[in-house]
Coordinates of N, CA and C in Angstrom, one line a residue:
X1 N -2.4 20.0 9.6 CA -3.6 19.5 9.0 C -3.2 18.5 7.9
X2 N -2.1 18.7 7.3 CA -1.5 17.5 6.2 C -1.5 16.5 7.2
X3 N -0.8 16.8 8.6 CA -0.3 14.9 9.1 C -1.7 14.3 9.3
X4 N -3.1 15.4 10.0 CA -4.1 14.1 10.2 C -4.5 14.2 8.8
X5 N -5.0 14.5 8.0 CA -5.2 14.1 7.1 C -4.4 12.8 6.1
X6 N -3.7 12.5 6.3 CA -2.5 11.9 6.1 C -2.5 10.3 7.0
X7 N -3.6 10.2 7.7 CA -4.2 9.1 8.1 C -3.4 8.9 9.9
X8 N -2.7 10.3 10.3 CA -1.9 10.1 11.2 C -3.1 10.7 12.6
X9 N -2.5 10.3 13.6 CA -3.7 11.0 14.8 C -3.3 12.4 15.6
X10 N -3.1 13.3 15.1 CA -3.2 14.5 14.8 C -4.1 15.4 15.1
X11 N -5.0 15.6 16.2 CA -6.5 16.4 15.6 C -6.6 18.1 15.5
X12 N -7.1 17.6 14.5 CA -7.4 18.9 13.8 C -8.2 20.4 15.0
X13 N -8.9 19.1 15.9 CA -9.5 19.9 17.1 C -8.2 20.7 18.0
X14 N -7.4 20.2 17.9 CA -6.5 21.4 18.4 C -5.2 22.4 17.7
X15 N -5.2 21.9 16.2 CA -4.5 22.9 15.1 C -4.9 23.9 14.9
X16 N -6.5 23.9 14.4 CA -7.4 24.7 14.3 C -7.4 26.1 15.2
X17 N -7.8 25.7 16.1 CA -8.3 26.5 17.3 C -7.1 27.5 17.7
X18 N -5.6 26.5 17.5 CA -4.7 27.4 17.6 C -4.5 28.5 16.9
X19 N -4.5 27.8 15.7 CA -4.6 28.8 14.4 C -5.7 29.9 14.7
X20 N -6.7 29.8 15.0 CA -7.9 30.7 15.5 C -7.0 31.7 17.1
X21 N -6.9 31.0 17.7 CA -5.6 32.1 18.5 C -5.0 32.9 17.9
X22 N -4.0 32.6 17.5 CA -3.3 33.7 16.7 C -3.6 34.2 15.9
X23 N -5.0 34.4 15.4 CA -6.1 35.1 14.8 C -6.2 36.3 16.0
X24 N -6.8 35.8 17.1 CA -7.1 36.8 18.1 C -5.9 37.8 18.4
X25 N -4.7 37.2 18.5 CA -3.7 38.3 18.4 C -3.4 39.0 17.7
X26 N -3.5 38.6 16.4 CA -3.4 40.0 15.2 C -2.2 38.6 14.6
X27 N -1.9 38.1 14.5 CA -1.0 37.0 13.9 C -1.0 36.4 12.5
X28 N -2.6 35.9 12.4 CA -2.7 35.3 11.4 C -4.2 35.9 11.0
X29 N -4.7 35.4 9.4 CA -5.6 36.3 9.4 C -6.8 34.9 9.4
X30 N -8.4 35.1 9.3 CA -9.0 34.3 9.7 C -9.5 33.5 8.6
X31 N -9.6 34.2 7.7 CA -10.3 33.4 6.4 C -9.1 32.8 5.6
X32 N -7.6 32.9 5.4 CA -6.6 32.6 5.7 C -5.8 31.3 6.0
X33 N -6.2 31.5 7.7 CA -6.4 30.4 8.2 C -6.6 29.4 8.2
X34 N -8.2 29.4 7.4 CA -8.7 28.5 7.1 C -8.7 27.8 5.8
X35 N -8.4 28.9 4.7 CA -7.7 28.5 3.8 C -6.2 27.5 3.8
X36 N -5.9 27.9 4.5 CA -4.4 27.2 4.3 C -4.6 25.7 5.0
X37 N -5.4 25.8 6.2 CA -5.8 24.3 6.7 C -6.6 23.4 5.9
X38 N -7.2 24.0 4.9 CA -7.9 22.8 4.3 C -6.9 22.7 2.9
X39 N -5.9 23.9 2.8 CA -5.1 22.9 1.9 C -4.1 22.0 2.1
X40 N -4.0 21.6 3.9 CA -3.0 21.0 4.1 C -3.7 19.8 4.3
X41 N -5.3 19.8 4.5 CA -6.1 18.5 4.1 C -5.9 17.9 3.4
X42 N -6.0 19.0 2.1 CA -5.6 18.4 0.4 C -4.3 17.8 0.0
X43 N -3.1 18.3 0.7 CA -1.8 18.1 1.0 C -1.6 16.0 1.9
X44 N -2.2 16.4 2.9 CA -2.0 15.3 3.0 C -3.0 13.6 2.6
X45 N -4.2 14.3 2.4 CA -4.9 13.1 1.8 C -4.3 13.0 0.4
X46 N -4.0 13.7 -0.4 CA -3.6 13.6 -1.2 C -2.5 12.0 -1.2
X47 N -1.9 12.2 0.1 CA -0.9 10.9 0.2 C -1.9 9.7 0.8
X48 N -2.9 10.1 1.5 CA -3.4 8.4 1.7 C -4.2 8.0 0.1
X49 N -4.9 9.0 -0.5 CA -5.2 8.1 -1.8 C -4.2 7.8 -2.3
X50 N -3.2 8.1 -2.6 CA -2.4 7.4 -3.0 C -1.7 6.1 -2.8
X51 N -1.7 6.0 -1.2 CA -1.6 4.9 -0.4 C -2.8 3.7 -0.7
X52 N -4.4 4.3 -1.0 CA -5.4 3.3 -1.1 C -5.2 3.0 -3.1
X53 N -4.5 4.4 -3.7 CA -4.8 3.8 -5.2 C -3.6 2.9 -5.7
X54 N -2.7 2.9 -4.6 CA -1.6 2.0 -5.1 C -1.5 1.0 -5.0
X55 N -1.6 0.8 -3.4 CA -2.0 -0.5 -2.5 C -3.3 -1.4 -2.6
X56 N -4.2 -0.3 -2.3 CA -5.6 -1.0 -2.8 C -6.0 -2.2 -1.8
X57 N -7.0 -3.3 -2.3 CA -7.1 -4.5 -1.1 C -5.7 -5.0 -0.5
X58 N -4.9 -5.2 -1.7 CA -3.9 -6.2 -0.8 C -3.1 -5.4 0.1
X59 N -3.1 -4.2 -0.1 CA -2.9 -3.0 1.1 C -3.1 -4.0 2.7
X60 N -4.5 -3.4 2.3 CA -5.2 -4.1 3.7 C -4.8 -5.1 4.3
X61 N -5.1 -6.0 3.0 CA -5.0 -7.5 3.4 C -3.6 -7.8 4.5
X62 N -2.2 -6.7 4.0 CA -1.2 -7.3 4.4 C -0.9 -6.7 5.8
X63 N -1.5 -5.4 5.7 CA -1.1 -4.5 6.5 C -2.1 -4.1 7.7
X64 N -3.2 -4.3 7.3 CA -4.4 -3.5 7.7 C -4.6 -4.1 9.3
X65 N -4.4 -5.1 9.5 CA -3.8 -5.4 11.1 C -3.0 -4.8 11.8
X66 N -2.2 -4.1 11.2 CA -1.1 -3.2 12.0 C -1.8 -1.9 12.1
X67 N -2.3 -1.4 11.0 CA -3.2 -0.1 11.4 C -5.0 -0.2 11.7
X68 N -4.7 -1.3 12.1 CA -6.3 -1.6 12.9 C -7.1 -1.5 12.1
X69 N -7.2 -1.6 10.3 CA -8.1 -1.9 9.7 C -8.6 -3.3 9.1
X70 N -9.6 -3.0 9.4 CA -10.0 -4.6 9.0 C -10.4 -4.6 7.4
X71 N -10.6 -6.2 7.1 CA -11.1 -6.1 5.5 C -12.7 -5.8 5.3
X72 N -13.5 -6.6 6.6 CA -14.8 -6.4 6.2 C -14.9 -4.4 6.4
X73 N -14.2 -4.1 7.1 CA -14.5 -2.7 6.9 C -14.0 -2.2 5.8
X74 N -13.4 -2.5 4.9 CA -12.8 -2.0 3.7 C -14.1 -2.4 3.3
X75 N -15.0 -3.5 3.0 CA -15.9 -3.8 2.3 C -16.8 -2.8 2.8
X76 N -17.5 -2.4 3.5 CA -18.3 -1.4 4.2 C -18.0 -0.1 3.3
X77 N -16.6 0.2 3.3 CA -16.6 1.8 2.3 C -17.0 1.7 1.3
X78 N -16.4 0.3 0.4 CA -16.1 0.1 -1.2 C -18.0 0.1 -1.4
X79 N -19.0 0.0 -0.5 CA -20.3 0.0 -0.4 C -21.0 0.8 -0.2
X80 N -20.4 2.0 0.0 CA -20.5 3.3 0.8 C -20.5 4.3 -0.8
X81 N -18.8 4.0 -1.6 CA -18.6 4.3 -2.6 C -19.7 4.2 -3.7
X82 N -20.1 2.8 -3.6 CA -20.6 2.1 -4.7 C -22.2 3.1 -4.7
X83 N -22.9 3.1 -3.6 CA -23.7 3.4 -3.2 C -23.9 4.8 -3.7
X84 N -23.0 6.1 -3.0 CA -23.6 7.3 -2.7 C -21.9 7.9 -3.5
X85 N -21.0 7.1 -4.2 CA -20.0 8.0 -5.0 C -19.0 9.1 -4.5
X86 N -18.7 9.8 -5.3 CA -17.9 10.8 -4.9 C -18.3 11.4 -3.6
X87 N -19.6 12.2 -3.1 CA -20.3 12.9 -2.4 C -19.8 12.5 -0.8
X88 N -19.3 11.1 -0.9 CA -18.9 10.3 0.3 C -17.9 11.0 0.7
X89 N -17.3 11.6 -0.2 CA -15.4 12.4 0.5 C -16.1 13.9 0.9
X90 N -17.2 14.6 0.2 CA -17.3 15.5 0.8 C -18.1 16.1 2.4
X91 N -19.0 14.9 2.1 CA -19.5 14.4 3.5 C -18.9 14.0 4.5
X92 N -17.9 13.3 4.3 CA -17.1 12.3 4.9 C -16.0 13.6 5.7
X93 N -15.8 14.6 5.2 CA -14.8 15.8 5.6 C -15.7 16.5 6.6
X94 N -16.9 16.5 6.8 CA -17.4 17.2 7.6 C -17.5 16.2 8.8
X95 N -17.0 15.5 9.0 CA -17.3 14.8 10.0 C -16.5 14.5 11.1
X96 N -16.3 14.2 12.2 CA -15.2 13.8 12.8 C -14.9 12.5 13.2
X97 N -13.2 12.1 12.6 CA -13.0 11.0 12.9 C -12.8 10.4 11.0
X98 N -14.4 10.5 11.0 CA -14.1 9.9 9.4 C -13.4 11.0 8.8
X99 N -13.7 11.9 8.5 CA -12.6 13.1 7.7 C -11.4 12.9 7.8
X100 N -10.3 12.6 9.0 CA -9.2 11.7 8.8 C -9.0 10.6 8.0
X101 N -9.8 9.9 8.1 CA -9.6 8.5 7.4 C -10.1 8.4 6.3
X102 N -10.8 9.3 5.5 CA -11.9 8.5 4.4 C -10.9 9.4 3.0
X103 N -10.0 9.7 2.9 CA -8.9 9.7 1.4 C -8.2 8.0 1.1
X104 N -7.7 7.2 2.3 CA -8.0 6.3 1.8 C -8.7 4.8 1.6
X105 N -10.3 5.1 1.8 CA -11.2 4.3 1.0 C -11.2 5.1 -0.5
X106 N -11.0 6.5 -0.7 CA -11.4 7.5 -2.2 C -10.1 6.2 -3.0
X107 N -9.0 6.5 -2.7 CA -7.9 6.2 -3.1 C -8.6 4.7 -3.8
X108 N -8.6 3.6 -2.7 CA -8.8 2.4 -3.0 C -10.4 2.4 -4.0
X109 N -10.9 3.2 -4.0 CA -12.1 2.8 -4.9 C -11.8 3.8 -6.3
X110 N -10.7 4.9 -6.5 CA -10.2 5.1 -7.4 C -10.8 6.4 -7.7
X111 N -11.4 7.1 -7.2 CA -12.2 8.0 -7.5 C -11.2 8.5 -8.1
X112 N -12.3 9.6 -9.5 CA -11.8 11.0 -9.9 C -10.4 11.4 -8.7
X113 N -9.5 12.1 -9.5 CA -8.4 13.0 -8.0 C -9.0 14.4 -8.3
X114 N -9.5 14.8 -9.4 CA -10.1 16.8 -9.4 C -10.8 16.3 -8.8
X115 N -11.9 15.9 -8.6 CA -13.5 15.7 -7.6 C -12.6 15.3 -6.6
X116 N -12.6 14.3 -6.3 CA -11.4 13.7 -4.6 C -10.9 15.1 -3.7
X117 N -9.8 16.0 -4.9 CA -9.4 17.2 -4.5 C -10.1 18.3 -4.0
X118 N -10.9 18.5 -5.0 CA -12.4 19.4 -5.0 C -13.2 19.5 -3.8
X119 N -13.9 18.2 -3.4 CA -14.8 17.6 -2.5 C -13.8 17.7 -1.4
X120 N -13.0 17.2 -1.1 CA -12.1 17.6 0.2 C -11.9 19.4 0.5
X121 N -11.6 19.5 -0.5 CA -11.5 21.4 -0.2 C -12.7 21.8 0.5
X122 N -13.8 22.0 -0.3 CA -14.9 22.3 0.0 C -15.7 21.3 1.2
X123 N -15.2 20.6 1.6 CA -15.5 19.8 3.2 C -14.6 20.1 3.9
X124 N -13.4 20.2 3.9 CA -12.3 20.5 4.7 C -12.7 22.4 5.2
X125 N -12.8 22.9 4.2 CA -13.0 24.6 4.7 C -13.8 25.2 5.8
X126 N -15.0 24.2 5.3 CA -16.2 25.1 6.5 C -15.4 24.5 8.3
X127 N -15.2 23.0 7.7 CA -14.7 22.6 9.2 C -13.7 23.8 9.9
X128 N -12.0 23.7 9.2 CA -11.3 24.4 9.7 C -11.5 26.0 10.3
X129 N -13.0 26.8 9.3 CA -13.2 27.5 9.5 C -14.1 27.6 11.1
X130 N -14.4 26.9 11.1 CA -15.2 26.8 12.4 C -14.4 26.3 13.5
X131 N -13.5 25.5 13.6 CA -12.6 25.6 15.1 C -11.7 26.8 15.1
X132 N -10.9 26.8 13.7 CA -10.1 28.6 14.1 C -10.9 29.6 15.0
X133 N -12.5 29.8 14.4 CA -13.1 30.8 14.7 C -13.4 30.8 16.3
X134 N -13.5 29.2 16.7 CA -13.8 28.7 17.8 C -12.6 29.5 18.5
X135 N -11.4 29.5 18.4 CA -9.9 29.6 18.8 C -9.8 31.1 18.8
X136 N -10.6 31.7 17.8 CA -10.4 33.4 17.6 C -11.8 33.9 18.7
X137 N -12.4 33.3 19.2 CA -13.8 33.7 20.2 C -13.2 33.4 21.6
X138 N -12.5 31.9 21.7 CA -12.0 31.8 23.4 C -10.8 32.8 23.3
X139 N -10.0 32.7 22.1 CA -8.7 33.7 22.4 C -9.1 34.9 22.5
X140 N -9.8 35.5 22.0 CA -9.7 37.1 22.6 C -10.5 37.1 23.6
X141 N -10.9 35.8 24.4 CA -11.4 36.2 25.8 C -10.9 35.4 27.0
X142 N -9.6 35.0 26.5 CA -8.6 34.3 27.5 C -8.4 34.7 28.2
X143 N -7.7 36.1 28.3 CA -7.3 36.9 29.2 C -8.0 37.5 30.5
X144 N -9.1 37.5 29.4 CA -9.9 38.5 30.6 C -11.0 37.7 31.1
X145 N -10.8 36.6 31.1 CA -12.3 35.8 31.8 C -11.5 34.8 32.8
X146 N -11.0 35.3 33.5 CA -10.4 33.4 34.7 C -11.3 32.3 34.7
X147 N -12.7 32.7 34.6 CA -13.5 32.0 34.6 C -12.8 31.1 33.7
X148 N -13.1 31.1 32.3 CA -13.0 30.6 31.1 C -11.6 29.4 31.3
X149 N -10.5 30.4 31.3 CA -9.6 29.9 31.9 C -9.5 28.3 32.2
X150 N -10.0 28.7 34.1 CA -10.1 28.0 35.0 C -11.0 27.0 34.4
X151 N -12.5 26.8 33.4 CA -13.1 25.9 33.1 C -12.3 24.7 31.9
X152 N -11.7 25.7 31.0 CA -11.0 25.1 30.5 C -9.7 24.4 30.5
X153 N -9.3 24.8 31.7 CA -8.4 23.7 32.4 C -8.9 22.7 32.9
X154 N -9.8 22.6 33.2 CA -10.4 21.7 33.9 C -10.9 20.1 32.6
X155 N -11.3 21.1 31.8 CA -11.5 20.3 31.1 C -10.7 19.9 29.8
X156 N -9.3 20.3 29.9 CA -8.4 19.0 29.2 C -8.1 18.3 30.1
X157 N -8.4 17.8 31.4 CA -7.6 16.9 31.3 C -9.1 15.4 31.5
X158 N -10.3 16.1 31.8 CA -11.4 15.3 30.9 C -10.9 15.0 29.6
X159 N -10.4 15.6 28.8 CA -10.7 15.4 27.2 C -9.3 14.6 26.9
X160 N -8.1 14.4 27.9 CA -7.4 13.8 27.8 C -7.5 11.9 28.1
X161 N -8.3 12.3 29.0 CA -8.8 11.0 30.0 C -9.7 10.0 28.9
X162 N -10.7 10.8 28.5 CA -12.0 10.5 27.5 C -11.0 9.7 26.1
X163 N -10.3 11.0 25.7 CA -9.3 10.5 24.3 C -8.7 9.1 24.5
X164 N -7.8 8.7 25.7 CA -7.0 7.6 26.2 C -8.1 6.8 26.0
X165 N -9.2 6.7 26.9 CA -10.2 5.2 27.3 C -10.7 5.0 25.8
X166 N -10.9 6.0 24.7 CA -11.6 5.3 23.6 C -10.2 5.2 22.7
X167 N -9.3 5.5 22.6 CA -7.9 5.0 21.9 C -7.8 3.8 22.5
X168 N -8.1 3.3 23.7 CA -7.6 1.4 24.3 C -8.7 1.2 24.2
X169 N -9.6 1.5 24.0 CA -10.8 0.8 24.0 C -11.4 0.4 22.1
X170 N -10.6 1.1 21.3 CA -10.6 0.8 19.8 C -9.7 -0.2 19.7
X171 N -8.3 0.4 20.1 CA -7.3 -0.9 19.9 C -7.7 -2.4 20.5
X172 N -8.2 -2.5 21.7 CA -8.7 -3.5 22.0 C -9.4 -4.4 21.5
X173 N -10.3 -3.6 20.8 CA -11.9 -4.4 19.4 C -11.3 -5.1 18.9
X174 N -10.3 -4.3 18.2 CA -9.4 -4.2 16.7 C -8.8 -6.1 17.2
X175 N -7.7 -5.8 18.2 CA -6.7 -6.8 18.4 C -7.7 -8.0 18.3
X176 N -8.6 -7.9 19.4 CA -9.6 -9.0 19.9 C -9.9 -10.0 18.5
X177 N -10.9 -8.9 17.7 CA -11.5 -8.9 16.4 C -10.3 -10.0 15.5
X178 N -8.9 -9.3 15.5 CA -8.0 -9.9 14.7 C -8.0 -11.5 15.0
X179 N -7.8 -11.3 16.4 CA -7.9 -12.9 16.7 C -8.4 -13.8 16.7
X180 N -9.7 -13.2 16.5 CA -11.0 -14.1 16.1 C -11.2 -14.5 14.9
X181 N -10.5 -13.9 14.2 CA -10.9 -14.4 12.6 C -9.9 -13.6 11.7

């Protein structure tokens, strides 16, 4: 949960759930679980604000082609910030996709780190708590449903296929975009 959080691609969609498995075995406990994953949220955003309060624009400016961010999208957060404040990191945690990335826009617009820390916790929890649980509901009925099984094999390698076409299909915007301006 630190590495996606940590601005890395990681998803949390399958830490979670695991952790929710070994819930169903008697392994790990559930509320637990979820505790510990949303402090490895806090763990690792902790490092991209740091990354946005260090670096900041010229971050972007130098780099943000290599990690496929652009500047007008830096402007889009710092708007976001300006706009609706702190609330934006707690929001921003419930979501998927942005909850990875949005510690550093916090970072780069400077926010409070107790609120930053705070608001991540309490965004980060309900999520983790809800795929573990997801993970503690299919795992204790792995065994005994083939059905289930059998559906769910079927469908990683949809969700493999799906994942790939919108990973080349972002990097592609990105590159294009770069080129153009």
């Amino acid at each position: 949960m630190a590495l996606e959080s940590a601005c890395l691609p990681i998803p949390s969609e399958i830490i979670m759930p695991f952790a929710g498995y070994l819930v169903s075995i008697g392994r790990f406990n559930l509320y637990l679980a979820a505790t510990f994953g949303a402090l490895g949220c806090n763990l690792g955003s902790a490092m991209a604000y740091e990354v946005g309060a260090r670096g900041g624009r010229p971050f972007v400016r130098r780099w943000g082609r290599y990690i496929l961010v652009a500047e007008r999208e830096l402007d889009q957060v710092e708007r976001l910030f300006r706009n609706y404040g702190a609330i934006s990191v707690l929001i921003g945690r419930l979501l998927p996709v942005i909850r990875t990335f949005i510690a550093l826009p916090a970072g780069i617009a400077r926010m409070n780190r107790w609120q930053f820390h705070l608001y991540t916790f309490i965004g980060s929890w309900p999520w983790c708590f809800a795929l573990a649980y997801a993970g503690l509901f299919l795992g204790s009925r792995w065994n005994s449903s083939p059905g289930l099984q059998s559906t769910m094999h079927r469908l990683d390698g949809a969700v493999v296929l799906l994942l790939m076409v919108a990973f080349v299909y972002f990097v592609y915007t990105r590159i294009r975009a770069a080129r153009m301006g």
